[in-house]
PDB file of C-alpha atoms in Angstrom:
ATOM      1  CA  MET A 209     -20.232  61.182   5.575  1.00  0.00           C
ATOM      2  CA  ALA A 210     -17.870  60.219   7.505  1.00  0.00           C
ATOM      3  CA  ALA A 211     -20.491  56.798   9.101  1.00  0.00           C
ATOM      4  CA  LYS A 212     -21.263  56.063   5.569  1.00  0.00           C
ATOM      5  CA  ARG A 213     -17.681  55.683   4.965  1.00  0.00           C
ATOM      6  CA  SER A 214     -16.853  53.970   8.204  1.00  0.00           C
ATOM      7  CA  GLY A 215     -20.260  51.314   7.027  1.00  0.00           C
ATOM      8  CA  ALA A 216     -17.791  50.745   3.803  1.00  0.00           C
ATOM      9  CA  GLU A 217     -14.723  50.209   4.920  1.00  0.00           C
ATOM     10  CA  SER A 218     -16.541  47.866   7.226  1.00  0.00           C
ATOM     11  CA  LYS A 219     -17.924  45.788   4.307  1.00  0.00           C
ATOM     12  CA  GLN A 220     -14.836  45.920   2.548  1.00  0.00           C
ATOM     13  CA  SER A 221     -13.035  44.260   5.724  1.00  0.00           C
ATOM     14  CA  ARG A 222     -15.924  41.823   5.078  1.00  0.00           C
ATOM     15  CA  ARG A 223     -15.410  40.871   2.535  1.00  0.00           C
ATOM     16  CA  THR A 224     -11.312  40.689   2.739  1.00  0.00           C
ATOM     17  CA  VAL A 225     -11.833  38.115   5.873  1.00  0.00           C
ATOM     18  CA  ALA A 226     -14.552  35.900   4.086  1.00  0.00           C
ATOM     19  CA  SER A 227     -13.827  32.525   3.869  1.00  0.00           C
ATOM     20  CA  PRO A 228     -12.100  31.347   0.261  1.00  0.00           C
ATOM     21  CA  ARG A 229     -14.100  30.125  -2.548  1.00  0.00           C
ATOM     22  CA  PRO A 230     -14.624  26.259  -3.456  1.00  0.00           C
ATOM     23  CA  GLY A 231     -11.039  25.015  -4.094  1.00  0.00           C
ATOM     24  CA  GLN A 232      -9.164  27.358  -2.276  1.00  0.00           C
ATOM     25  CA  ALA A 233      -7.044  27.267  -0.332  1.00  0.00           C
ATOM     26  CA  PRO A 234      -6.691  29.345   2.987  1.00  0.00           C
ATOM     27  CA  ARG A 235      -3.645  32.462   3.038  1.00  0.00           C
ATOM     28  CA  GLY A 236       0.037  30.979   3.664  1.00  0.00           C
ATOM     29  CA  GLU A 237      -1.227  27.240   2.230  1.00  0.00           C
ATOM     30  CA  ALA A 238      -0.658  25.915  -1.411  1.00  0.00           C
ATOM     31  CA  PRO A 239      -3.878  25.878  -3.917  1.00  0.00           C
ATOM     32  CA  LEU A 240      -6.085  22.687  -3.426  1.00  0.00           C
ATOM     33  CA  SER A 241      -4.578  19.929  -5.752  1.00  0.00           C
ATOM     34  CA  LEU A 242      -5.516  16.801  -6.863  1.00  0.00           C
ATOM     35  CA  GLU A 243      -1.644  16.382  -5.327  1.00  0.00           C
ATOM     36  CA  ARG A 244      -2.278  17.358  -2.223  1.00  0.00           C
ATOM     37  CA  ILE A 245      -5.425  16.003  -1.470  1.00  0.00           C
ATOM     38  CA  VAL A 246      -4.235  12.626  -2.233  1.00  0.00           C
ATOM     39  CA  ALA A 247      -1.136  13.037  -0.296  1.00  0.00           C
ATOM     40  CA  SER A 248      -3.027  13.874   2.550  1.00  0.00           C
ATOM     41  CA  ALA A 249      -5.370  11.160   2.188  1.00  0.00           C
ATOM     42  CA  VAL A 250      -2.562   8.506   2.099  1.00  0.00           C
ATOM     43  CA  GLU A 251      -1.772  10.405   5.317  1.00  0.00           C
ATOM     44  CA  LEU A 252      -5.460   9.500   6.689  1.00  0.00           C
ATOM     45  CA  LEU A 253      -5.184   6.461   5.770  1.00  0.00           C
ATOM     46  CA  ASP A 254      -1.781   6.210   7.735  1.00  0.00           C
ATOM     47  CA  ALA A 255      -3.056   7.435  10.556  1.00  0.00           C
ATOM     48  CA  GLU A 256      -6.284   5.772  10.367  1.00  0.00           C
ATOM     49  CA  GLY A 257      -7.778   3.088   8.652  1.00  0.00           C
ATOM     50  CA  LEU A 258      -9.417   2.303   5.804  1.00  0.00           C
ATOM     51  CA  ASP A 259     -12.880   3.666   8.108  1.00  0.00           C
ATOM     52  CA  GLY A 260     -11.336   6.692   9.260  1.00  0.00           C
ATOM     53  CA  LEU A 261     -11.498   7.799   5.530  1.00  0.00           C
ATOM     54  CA  LYS A 262     -13.949  10.617   5.527  1.00  0.00           C
ATOM     55  CA  MET A 263     -14.647  13.477   3.406  1.00  0.00           C
ATOM     56  CA  ARG A 264     -15.257  15.470   5.958  1.00  0.00           C
ATOM     57  CA  ARG A 265     -12.147  14.486   7.694  1.00  0.00           C
ATOM     58  CA  LEU A 266     -10.284  14.650   5.437  1.00  0.00           C
ATOM     59  CA  ALA A 267     -11.480  18.280   3.431  1.00  0.00           C
ATOM     60  CA  ASP A 268     -10.437  18.950   6.955  1.00  0.00           C
ATOM     61  CA  ARG A 269      -6.833  18.407   7.022  1.00  0.00           C
ATOM     62  CA  LEU A 270      -6.790  20.738   4.232  1.00  0.00           C
ATOM     63  CA  GLY A 271      -8.484  22.931   5.264  1.00  0.00           C
ATOM     64  CA  ALA A 272     -10.830  23.255   2.626  1.00  0.00           C
ATOM     65  CA  GLY A 273     -14.545  22.859   2.733  1.00  0.00           C
ATOM     66  CA  ALA A 274     -15.877  19.291   1.442  1.00  0.00           C
ATOM     67  CA  MET A 275     -17.617  20.432  -1.886  1.00  0.00           C
ATOM     68  CA  SER A 276     -14.409  21.735  -2.981  1.00  0.00           C
ATOM     69  CA  LEU A 277     -12.832  18.100  -2.815  1.00  0.00           C
ATOM     70  CA  TYR A 278     -15.688  17.627  -5.921  1.00  0.00           C
ATOM     71  CA  TRP A 279     -13.608  19.882  -8.044  1.00  0.00           C
ATOM     72  CA  HIS A 280     -11.180  17.745  -8.326  1.00  0.00           C
ATOM     73  CA  VAL A 281     -12.933  13.910  -7.257  1.00  0.00           C
ATOM     74  CA  GLY A 282     -15.622  12.266  -7.951  1.00  0.00           C
ATOM     75  CA  ASN A 283     -15.792  11.019  -4.697  1.00  0.00           C
ATOM     76  CA  LYS A 284     -14.330   9.536  -1.723  1.00  0.00           C
ATOM     77  CA  GLU A 285     -14.246   5.912  -3.376  1.00  0.00           C
ATOM     78  CA  ALA A 286     -12.336   7.347  -6.298  1.00  0.00           C
ATOM     79  CA  VAL A 287     -10.147   8.892  -2.991  1.00  0.00           C
ATOM     80  CA  PHE A 288      -9.253   4.923  -2.415  1.00  0.00           C
ATOM     81  CA  ASP A 289      -8.077   4.136  -6.134  1.00  0.00           C
ATOM     82  CA  LEU A 290      -5.433   7.592  -6.478  1.00  0.00           C
ATOM     83  CA  ALA A 291      -4.311   6.164  -2.865  1.00  0.00           C
ATOM     84  CA  LEU A 292      -3.785   3.294  -3.406  1.00  0.00           C
ATOM     85  CA  ASP A 293      -2.121   3.298  -6.658  1.00  0.00           C
ATOM     86  CA  ALA A 294      -0.251   6.623  -5.142  1.00  0.00           C
ATOM     87  CA  VAL A 295       1.688   4.187  -2.916  1.00  0.00           C
ATOM     88  CA  LEU A 296       2.094   1.326  -5.161  1.00  0.00           C
ATOM     89  CA  GLU A 297       4.336   3.711  -7.695  1.00  0.00           C
ATOM     90  CA  TYR A 298       7.879   1.070  -8.561  1.00  0.00           C
ATOM     91  CA  ARG A 299      10.718   2.812  -9.665  1.00  0.00           C
ATOM     92  CA  ARG A 300      13.447   0.353 -11.111  1.00  0.00           C
ATOM     93  CA  SER A 301      16.855  -0.026  -9.307  1.00  0.00           C
ATOM     94  CA  PRO A 302      19.863   1.005 -11.434  1.00  0.00           C
ATOM     95  CA  GLU A 303      21.460  -1.480  -9.729  1.00  0.00           C
ATOM     96  CA  ILE A 304      19.937  -4.368 -12.128  1.00  0.00           C
ATOM     97  CA  VAL A 305      21.558  -3.647 -15.262  1.00  0.00           C
ATOM     98  CA  ALA A 306      22.521  -7.495 -16.668  1.00  0.00           C
ATOM     99  CA  PRO A 307      19.550  -8.157 -18.970  1.00  0.00           C
ATOM    100  CA  GLN A 308      19.657 -11.515 -18.112  1.00  0.00           C
ATOM    101  CA  ASP A 309      19.142 -11.145 -14.335  1.00  0.00           C
ATOM    102  CA  TRP A 310      15.202 -11.825 -14.054  1.00  0.00           C
ATOM    103  CA  ARG A 311      15.081 -13.322 -10.582  1.00  0.00           C
ATOM    104  CA  GLY A 312      16.833 -10.091  -9.360  1.00  0.00           C
ATOM    105  CA  GLU A 313      15.070  -7.817 -11.173  1.00  0.00           C
ATOM    106  CA  ILE A 314      11.944  -9.490  -9.318  1.00  0.00           C
ATOM    107  CA  ILE A 315      12.517 -10.317  -6.139  1.00  0.00           C
ATOM    108  CA  HIS A 316      14.060  -6.559  -5.772  1.00  0.00           C
ATOM    109  CA  MET A 317      10.676  -5.996  -7.829  1.00  0.00           C
ATOM    110  CA  LEU A 318       7.925  -8.123  -4.994  1.00  0.00           C
ATOM    111  CA  GLU A 319      10.091  -6.870  -2.250  1.00  0.00           C
ATOM    112  CA  ASP A 320      10.109  -2.789  -3.405  1.00  0.00           C
ATOM    113  CA  TRP A 321       6.104  -4.596  -3.620  1.00  0.00           C
ATOM    114  CA  ARG A 322       5.374  -5.635  -0.031  1.00  0.00           C
ATOM    115  CA  ALA A 323       7.740  -2.799   1.918  1.00  0.00           C
ATOM    116  CA  GLY A 324       5.835  -0.192   0.445  1.00  0.00           C
ATOM    117  CA  MET A 325       2.152  -1.711   1.468  1.00  0.00           C
ATOM    118  CA  LEU A 326       3.502  -3.027   4.483  1.00  0.00           C
ATOM    119  CA  ARG A 327       4.213   1.307   5.142  1.00  0.00           C
ATOM    120  CA  HIS A 328       0.433   1.236   4.654  1.00  0.00           C
ATOM    121  CA  PRO A 329      -1.337  -1.433   6.281  1.00  0.00           C
ATOM    122  CA  TRP A 330      -4.308  -0.526   4.436  1.00  0.00           C
ATOM    123  CA  SER A 331      -3.235  -1.141   0.935  1.00  0.00           C
ATOM    124  CA  ALA A 332      -2.704  -5.241   1.814  1.00  0.00           C
ATOM    125  CA  SER A 333      -6.208  -5.585   1.867  1.00  0.00           C
ATOM    126  CA  LEU A 334      -7.520  -2.777  -0.248  1.00  0.00           C
ATOM    127  CA  LEU A 335      -6.139  -3.852  -2.843  1.00  0.00           C
ATOM    128  CA  PRO A 336      -7.937  -7.656  -4.233  1.00  0.00           C
ATOM    129  CA  ARG A 337     -11.066  -4.817  -4.022  1.00  0.00           C
ATOM    130  CA  ARG A 338     -10.113  -1.598  -6.389  1.00  0.00           C
ATOM    131  CA  ALA A 339      -9.800  -0.913  -9.873  1.00  0.00           C
ATOM    132  CA  LEU A 340      -6.387  -1.291 -11.071  1.00  0.00           C
ATOM    133  CA  GLY A 341      -4.232   1.940 -11.978  1.00  0.00           C
ATOM    134  CA  PRO A 342      -0.973   2.739 -13.764  1.00  0.00           C
ATOM    135  CA  ASN A 343       1.348   2.585 -10.878  1.00  0.00           C
ATOM    136  CA  ILE A 344      -0.259  -1.060  -9.985  1.00  0.00           C
ATOM    137  CA  LEU A 345      -0.931  -1.803 -14.022  1.00  0.00           C
ATOM    138  CA  SER A 346       3.406  -0.876 -14.735  1.00  0.00           C
ATOM    139  CA  ARG A 347       4.428  -3.004 -12.280  1.00  0.00           C
ATOM    140  CA  LEU A 348       1.996  -6.589 -13.752  1.00  0.00           C
ATOM    141  CA  GLU A 349       3.249  -5.545 -17.095  1.00  0.00           C
ATOM    142  CA  LEU A 350       6.905  -5.532 -15.936  1.00  0.00           C
ATOM    143  CA  LEU A 351       6.474  -8.639 -14.098  1.00  0.00           C
ATOM    144  CA  GLY A 352       4.771 -10.108 -17.077  1.00  0.00           C
ATOM    145  CA  LYS A 353       7.522  -9.002 -19.375  1.00  0.00           C
ATOM    146  CA  THR A 354      10.399  -9.789 -17.259  1.00  0.00           C
ATOM    147  CA  LEU A 355       8.638 -13.766 -16.686  1.00  0.00           C
ATOM    148  CA  SER A 356       8.299 -13.756 -20.286  1.00  0.00           C
ATOM    149  CA  LYS A 357      12.018 -12.785 -21.144  1.00  0.00           C
ATOM    150  CA  ALA A 358      13.426 -15.252 -18.634  1.00  0.00           C
ATOM    151  CA  GLY A 359      11.234 -18.132 -20.719  1.00  0.00           C
ATOM    152  CA  VAL A 360       8.637 -18.378 -18.980  1.00  0.00           C
ATOM    153  CA  ALA A 361       5.343 -19.281 -21.729  1.00  0.00           C
ATOM    154  CA  ASP A 362       2.938 -17.772 -22.572  1.00  0.00           C
ATOM    155  CA  ALA A 363       0.421 -20.381 -21.830  1.00  0.00           C
ATOM    156  CA  ASP A 364       2.087 -20.177 -18.427  1.00  0.00           C
ATOM    157  CA  LEU A 365       2.537 -16.509 -17.910  1.00  0.00           C
ATOM    158  CA  ASN A 366      -1.156 -15.290 -16.238  1.00  0.00           C
ATOM    159  CA  VAL A 367      -0.585 -17.898 -13.232  1.00  0.00           C
ATOM    160  CA  ALA A 368       3.199 -17.072 -12.999  1.00  0.00           C
ATOM    161  CA  ILE A 369       1.792 -13.837 -12.267  1.00  0.00           C
ATOM    162  CA  TRP A 370      -0.970 -14.392  -9.772  1.00  0.00           C
ATOM    163  CA  SER A 371       0.810 -17.018  -8.088  1.00  0.00           C
ATOM    164  CA  LEU A 372       3.717 -14.240  -7.531  1.00  0.00           C
ATOM    165  CA  TRP A 373       0.554 -11.678  -6.335  1.00  0.00           C
ATOM    166  CA  ASN A 374      -1.178 -13.772  -4.304  1.00  0.00           C
ATOM    167  CA  TYR A 375       1.926 -14.426  -2.521  1.00  0.00           C
ATOM    168  CA  VAL A 376       2.981 -11.053  -1.567  1.00  0.00           C
ATOM    169  CA  ILE A 377      -0.356  -9.500  -1.455  1.00  0.00           C
ATOM    170  CA  GLY A 378      -0.912 -13.024   1.659  1.00  0.00           C
ATOM    171  CA  ALA A 379       2.917 -12.732   2.697  1.00  0.00           C
ATOM    172  CA  THR A 380       1.726  -9.427   3.871  1.00  0.00           C
ATOM    173  CA  ILE A 381      -1.592  -9.321   5.151  1.00  0.00           C
ATOM    174  CA  THR A 382      -0.099 -11.549   7.922  1.00  0.00           C
ATOM    175  CA  ARG A 383       2.859  -9.749   8.213  1.00  0.00           C
ATOM    176  CA  ALA A 384       0.393  -6.015   8.527  1.00  0.00           C
ATOM    177  CA  ASN A 385      -1.970  -8.079  11.208  1.00  0.00           C
ATOM    178  CA  PHE A 386       0.154 -10.270  13.193  1.00  0.00           C
ATOM    179  CA  GLU A 387       1.394  -8.605  16.065  1.00  0.00           C
ATOM    180  CA  LEU A 388       2.372 -10.706  19.304  1.00  0.00           C
ATOM    181  CA  SER A 389       4.362 -10.049  22.064  1.00  0.00           C
ATOM    182  CA  ASP A 390       8.002 -11.910  22.882  1.00  0.00           C
ATOM    183  CA  ASP A 391       5.430 -13.253  25.124  1.00  0.00           C
ATOM    184  CA  ASP A 392       2.422 -13.915  23.596  1.00  0.00           C
ATOM    185  CA  ARG A 393       4.869 -15.776  21.404  1.00  0.00           C
ATOM    186  CA  ALA A 394       6.470 -18.102  24.373  1.00  0.00           C
ATOM    187  CA  ALA A 395       2.950 -18.899  26.150  1.00  0.00           C
ATOM    188  CA  ALA A 396       1.752 -20.139  22.582  1.00  0.00           C
ATOM    189  CA  GLN A 397       4.532 -22.008  22.614  1.00  0.00           C
ATOM    190  CA  GLN A 398       4.459 -23.613  25.261  1.00  0.00           C
ATOM    191  CA  ARG A 399       1.226 -24.720  24.811  1.00  0.00           C
ATOM    192  CA  LEU A 400       2.405 -26.356  21.452  1.00  0.00           C
ATOM    193  CA  THR A 401       4.761 -28.118  23.404  1.00  0.00           C
ATOM    194  CA  ASP A 402       2.096 -29.443  25.906  1.00  0.00           C
ATOM    195  CA  LEU A 403       0.227 -30.707  22.893  1.00  0.00           C
ATOM    196  CA  SER A 404       3.371 -32.259  20.994  1.00  0.00           C
ATOM    197  CA  GLN A 405       1.895 -35.354  20.465  1.00  0.00           C
ATOM    198  CA  HIS A 406      -1.372 -34.115  18.776  1.00  0.00           C
ATOM    199  CA  TYR A 407       1.097 -30.988  17.032  1.00  0.00           C
ATOM    200  CA  PRO A 408       4.779 -32.938  16.837  1.00  0.00           C
ATOM    201  CA  THR A 409       5.362 -30.760  13.393  1.00  0.00           C
ATOM    202  CA  ILE A 410       4.915 -27.526  14.238  1.00  0.00           C
ATOM    203  CA  GLU A 411       6.510 -27.727  17.455  1.00  0.00           C
ATOM    204  CA  ARG A 412       9.610 -29.463  16.192  1.00  0.00           C
ATOM    205  CA  SER A 413      10.118 -26.558  14.154  1.00  0.00           C
ATOM    206  CA  ARG A 414       8.862 -24.170  16.483  1.00  0.00           C
ATOM    207  CA  LEU A 415       6.929 -22.742  14.303  1.00  0.00           C
ATOM    208  CA  LEU A 416       5.419 -19.643  16.412  1.00  0.00           C
ATOM    209  CA  LEU A 417       8.484 -18.451  17.876  1.00  0.00           C
ATOM    210  CA  ASP A 418       9.909 -18.072  14.556  1.00  0.00           C
ATOM    211  CA  ASN A 419       9.614 -14.110  13.589  1.00  0.00           C
ATOM    212  CA  ASP A 420      12.403 -13.763  10.915  1.00  0.00           C
ATOM    213  CA  TRP A 421       9.281 -12.186   8.375  1.00  0.00           C
ATOM    214  CA  ASP A 422      11.920 -10.778   6.001  1.00  0.00           C
ATOM    215  CA  GLY A 423      13.919 -13.371   5.539  1.00  0.00           C
ATOM    216  CA  ALA A 424      10.755 -16.234   5.400  1.00  0.00           C
ATOM    217  CA  PHE A 425       9.646 -13.533   2.965  1.00  0.00           C
ATOM    218  CA  ARG A 426      12.970 -13.515   0.549  1.00  0.00           C
ATOM    219  CA  LYS A 427      12.840 -17.935   0.887  1.00  0.00           C
ATOM    220  CA  GLY A 428       9.699 -18.233   0.095  1.00  0.00           C
ATOM    221  CA  LEU A 429      10.343 -16.372  -3.171  1.00  0.00           C
ATOM    222  CA  ASP A 430      12.610 -18.000  -3.874  1.00  0.00           C
ATOM    223  CA  PHE A 431      10.854 -21.099  -3.608  1.00  0.00           C
ATOM    224  CA  LEU A 432       8.280 -20.364  -6.219  1.00  0.00           C
ATOM    225  CA  LEU A 433      10.932 -18.647  -8.995  1.00  0.00           C
ATOM    226  CA  ASP A 434      12.291 -21.831  -8.352  1.00  0.00           C
ATOM    227  CA  GLY A 435       9.623 -23.904  -9.736  1.00  0.00           C
ATOM    228  CA  LEU A 436       9.251 -20.724 -12.780  1.00  0.00           C
ATOM    229  CA  ALA A 437      12.459 -20.961 -13.887  1.00  0.00           C
ATOM    230  CA  PRO A 438      11.942 -22.432 -17.167  1.00  0.00           C
ATOM    231  CA  ARG A 439      13.175 -26.271 -17.424  1.00  0.00           C
ATOM    232  CA  GLN A 440      16.456 -26.342 -19.455  1.00  0.00           C
TER     233      GLN A 440
END
């Protein structure tokens, strides 16, 4: 009888340490949820880029089985969509209180957009080819509403929105991928100096030594907004 009781206890012990059911987190961890999946996907994308996001690797970070993820997301493409939209959430600045300060609203919105994508460099290249989620749609709605209230005609509204979109995306992708050391910049500029008879304008402006990315973005944005400002 003792042997039988020992066997029963052994079976009970094995049941106690059995693996969690699909969607159930290991002991000591938060339950698997869509929020945890998206947060971990963003961390994985930040660390390893677009090619690094694999469902098995994401499941390992979460301490779950790969099949458990599919209780919450349909496939890897859905994870991309959710992660992208998560990093594009926008909170309006409480400092912008004057309804007539349309430029301040847009500058804050677009600088925040660029800064968010630079914190997550994969997002700038992913955004143009993904479904637009609620956060980016809300951002575009606010952008369009602000431009419209500023006096941009409905006939010009789409052009204005896409012009600003293209500017932010282009500036972000360029900044995220243009990483040269000071020595590399100096060597490139010296080569321009040696070829100044062919490229006199960009050699004179010291183009390749200019690394004021934030200042250039803001000034370029001012140029665009000057052009969008309704004529009086």
